[in-house]
PDB file of C-alpha atoms and ligand atoms in Angstrom:
ATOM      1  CA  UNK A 761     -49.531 -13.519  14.484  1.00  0.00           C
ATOM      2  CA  UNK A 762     -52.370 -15.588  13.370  1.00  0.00           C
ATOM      3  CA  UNK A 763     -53.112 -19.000  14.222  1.00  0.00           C
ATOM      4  CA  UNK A 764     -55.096 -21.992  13.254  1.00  0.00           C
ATOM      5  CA  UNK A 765     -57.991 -23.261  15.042  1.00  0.00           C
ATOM      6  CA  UNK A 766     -59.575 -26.781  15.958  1.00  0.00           C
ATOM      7  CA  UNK A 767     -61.932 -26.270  12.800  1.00  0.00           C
ATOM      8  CA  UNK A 768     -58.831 -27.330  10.448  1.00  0.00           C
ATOM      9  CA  UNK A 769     -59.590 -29.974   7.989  1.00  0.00           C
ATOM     10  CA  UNK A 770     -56.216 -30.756   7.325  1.00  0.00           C
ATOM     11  CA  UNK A 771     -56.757 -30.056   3.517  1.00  0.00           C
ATOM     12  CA  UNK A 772     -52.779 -28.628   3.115  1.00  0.00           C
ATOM     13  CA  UNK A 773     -53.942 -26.023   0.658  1.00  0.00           C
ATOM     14  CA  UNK A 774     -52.307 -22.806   3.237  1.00  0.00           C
ATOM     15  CA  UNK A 775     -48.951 -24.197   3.869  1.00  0.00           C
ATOM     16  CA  UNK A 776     -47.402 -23.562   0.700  1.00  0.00           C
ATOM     17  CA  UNK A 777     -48.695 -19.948   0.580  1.00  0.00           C
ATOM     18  CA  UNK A 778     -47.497 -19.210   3.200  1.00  0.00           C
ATOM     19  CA  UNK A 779     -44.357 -16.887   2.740  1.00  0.00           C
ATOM     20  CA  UNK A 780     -42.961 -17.117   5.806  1.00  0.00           C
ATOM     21  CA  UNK A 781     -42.465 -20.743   5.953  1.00  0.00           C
ATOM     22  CA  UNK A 782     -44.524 -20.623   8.946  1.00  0.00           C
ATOM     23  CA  UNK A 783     -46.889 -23.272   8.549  1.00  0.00           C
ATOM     24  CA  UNK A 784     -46.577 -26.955   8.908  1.00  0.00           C
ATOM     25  CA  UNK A 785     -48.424 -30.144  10.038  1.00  0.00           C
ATOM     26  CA  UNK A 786     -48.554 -30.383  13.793  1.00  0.00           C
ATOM     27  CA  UNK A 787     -49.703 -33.358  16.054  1.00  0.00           C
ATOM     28  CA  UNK A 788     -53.115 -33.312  14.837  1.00  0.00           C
ATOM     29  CA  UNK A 789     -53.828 -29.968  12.721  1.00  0.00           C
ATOM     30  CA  UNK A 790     -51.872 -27.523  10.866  1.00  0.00           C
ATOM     31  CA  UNK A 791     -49.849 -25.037  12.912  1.00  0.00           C
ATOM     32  CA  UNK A 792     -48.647 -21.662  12.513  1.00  0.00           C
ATOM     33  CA  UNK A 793     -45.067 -20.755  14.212  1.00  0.00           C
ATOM     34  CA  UNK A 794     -46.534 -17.093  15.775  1.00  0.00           C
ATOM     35  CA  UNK A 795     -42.768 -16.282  15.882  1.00  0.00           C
ATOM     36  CA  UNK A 796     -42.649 -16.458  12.029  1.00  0.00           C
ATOM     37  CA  UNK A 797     -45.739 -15.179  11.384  1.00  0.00           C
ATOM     38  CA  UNK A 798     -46.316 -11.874  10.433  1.00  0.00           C
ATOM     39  CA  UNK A 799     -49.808 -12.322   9.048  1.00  0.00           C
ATOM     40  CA  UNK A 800     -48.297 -11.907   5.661  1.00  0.00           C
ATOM     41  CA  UNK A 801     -46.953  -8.108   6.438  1.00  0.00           C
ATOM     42  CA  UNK A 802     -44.223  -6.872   4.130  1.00  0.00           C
ATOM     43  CA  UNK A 803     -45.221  -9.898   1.110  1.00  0.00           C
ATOM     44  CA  UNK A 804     -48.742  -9.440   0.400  1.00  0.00           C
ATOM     45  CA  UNK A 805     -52.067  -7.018   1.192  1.00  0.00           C
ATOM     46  CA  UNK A 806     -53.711  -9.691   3.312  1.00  0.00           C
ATOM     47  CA  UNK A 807     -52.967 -13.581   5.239  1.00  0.00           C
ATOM     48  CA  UNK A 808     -52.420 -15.372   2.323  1.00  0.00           C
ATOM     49  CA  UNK A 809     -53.691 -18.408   4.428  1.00  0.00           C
ATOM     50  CA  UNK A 810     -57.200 -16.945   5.788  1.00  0.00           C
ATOM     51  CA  UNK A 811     -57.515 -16.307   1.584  1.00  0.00           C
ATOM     52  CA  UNK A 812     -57.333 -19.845   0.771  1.00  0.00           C
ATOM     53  CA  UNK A 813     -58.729 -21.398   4.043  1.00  0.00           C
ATOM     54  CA  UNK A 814     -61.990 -23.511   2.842  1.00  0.00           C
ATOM     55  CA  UNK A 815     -63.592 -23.549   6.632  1.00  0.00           C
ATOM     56  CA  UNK A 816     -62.467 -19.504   7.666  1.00  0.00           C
ATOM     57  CA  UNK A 817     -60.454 -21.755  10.572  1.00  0.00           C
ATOM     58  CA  UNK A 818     -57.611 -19.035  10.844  1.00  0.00           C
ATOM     59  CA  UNK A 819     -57.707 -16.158  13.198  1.00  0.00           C
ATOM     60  CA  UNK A 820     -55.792 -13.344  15.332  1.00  0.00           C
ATOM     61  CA  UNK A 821     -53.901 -15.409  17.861  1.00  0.00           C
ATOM     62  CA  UNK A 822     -55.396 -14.142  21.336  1.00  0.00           C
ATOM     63  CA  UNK A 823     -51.533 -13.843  22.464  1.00  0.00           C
ATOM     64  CA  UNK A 824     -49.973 -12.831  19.897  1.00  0.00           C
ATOM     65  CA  UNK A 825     -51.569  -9.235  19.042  1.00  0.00           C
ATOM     66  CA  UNK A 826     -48.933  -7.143  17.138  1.00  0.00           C
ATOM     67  CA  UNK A 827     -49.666  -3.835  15.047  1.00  0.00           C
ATOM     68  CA  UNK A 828     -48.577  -3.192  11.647  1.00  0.00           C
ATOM     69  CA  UNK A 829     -45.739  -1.415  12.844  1.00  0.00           C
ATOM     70  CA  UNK A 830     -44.695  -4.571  15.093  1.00  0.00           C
ATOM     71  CA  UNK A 831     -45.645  -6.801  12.184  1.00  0.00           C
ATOM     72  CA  UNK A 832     -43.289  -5.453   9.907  1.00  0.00           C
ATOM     73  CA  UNK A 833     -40.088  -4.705  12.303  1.00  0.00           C
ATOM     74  CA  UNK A 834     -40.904  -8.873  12.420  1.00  0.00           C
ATOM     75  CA  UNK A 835     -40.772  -8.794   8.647  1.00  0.00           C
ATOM     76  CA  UNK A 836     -37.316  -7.486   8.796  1.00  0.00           C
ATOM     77  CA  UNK A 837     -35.871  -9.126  10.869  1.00  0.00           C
ATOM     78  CA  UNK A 838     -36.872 -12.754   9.760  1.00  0.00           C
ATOM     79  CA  UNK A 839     -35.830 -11.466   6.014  1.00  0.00           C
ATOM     80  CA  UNK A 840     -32.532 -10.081   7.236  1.00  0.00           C
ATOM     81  CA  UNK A 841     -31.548 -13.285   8.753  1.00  0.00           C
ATOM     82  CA  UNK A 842     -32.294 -15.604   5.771  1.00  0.00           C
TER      83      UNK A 842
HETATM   84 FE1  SF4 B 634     -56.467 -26.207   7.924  1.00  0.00          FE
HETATM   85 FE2  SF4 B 634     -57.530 -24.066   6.694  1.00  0.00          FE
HETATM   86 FE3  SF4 B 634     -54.906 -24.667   6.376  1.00  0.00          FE
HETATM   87 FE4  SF4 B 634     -56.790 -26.213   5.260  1.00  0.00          FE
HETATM   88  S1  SF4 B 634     -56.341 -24.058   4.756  1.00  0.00           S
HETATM   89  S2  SF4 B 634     -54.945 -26.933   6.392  1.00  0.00           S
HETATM   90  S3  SF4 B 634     -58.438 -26.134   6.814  1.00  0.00           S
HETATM   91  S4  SF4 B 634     -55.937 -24.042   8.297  1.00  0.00           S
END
């Protein structure tokens, strides 16, 4: 999962890309759910977020390191349940 640093300028241009639904406004910055994450495995090539992020402010979550494999088992669950 991937997750959004202090850095965040609040500037709400990830949140709709992402394609998980796992972004949203939290107390102060943007948030990413790591549970819903799956750093954009089985929708696109890359984290649609880090694409669009003005300040580079989203990064590997430190405890939240999953391989592609991982990434995508996460994929299908999440889709299989929606
Ligand atoms: Fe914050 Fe970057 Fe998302 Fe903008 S794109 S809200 S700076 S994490």
């Amino acid at each position: 999962a991937l997750r959004i640093t202090d850095e965040c300028i609040n500037c709400d241009v990830c949140e709709p890309q992402c394609p998980n639904d796992a972004i949203s406004m939290g107390e102060e910055i943007y948030i990413i759910s790591p549970a819903a994450c799956t750093e954009c495995v089985g929708h696109h090539d890359e984290p649609q977020c880090k694409v669009v992020c003005p300040v580079d402010c989203i990064e590997i979550h430190p405890q939240w390191k999953e391989g592609q494999d991982a990434l995508m088992a996460k994929y299908r669950v999440l889709t299989a349940s929606t």
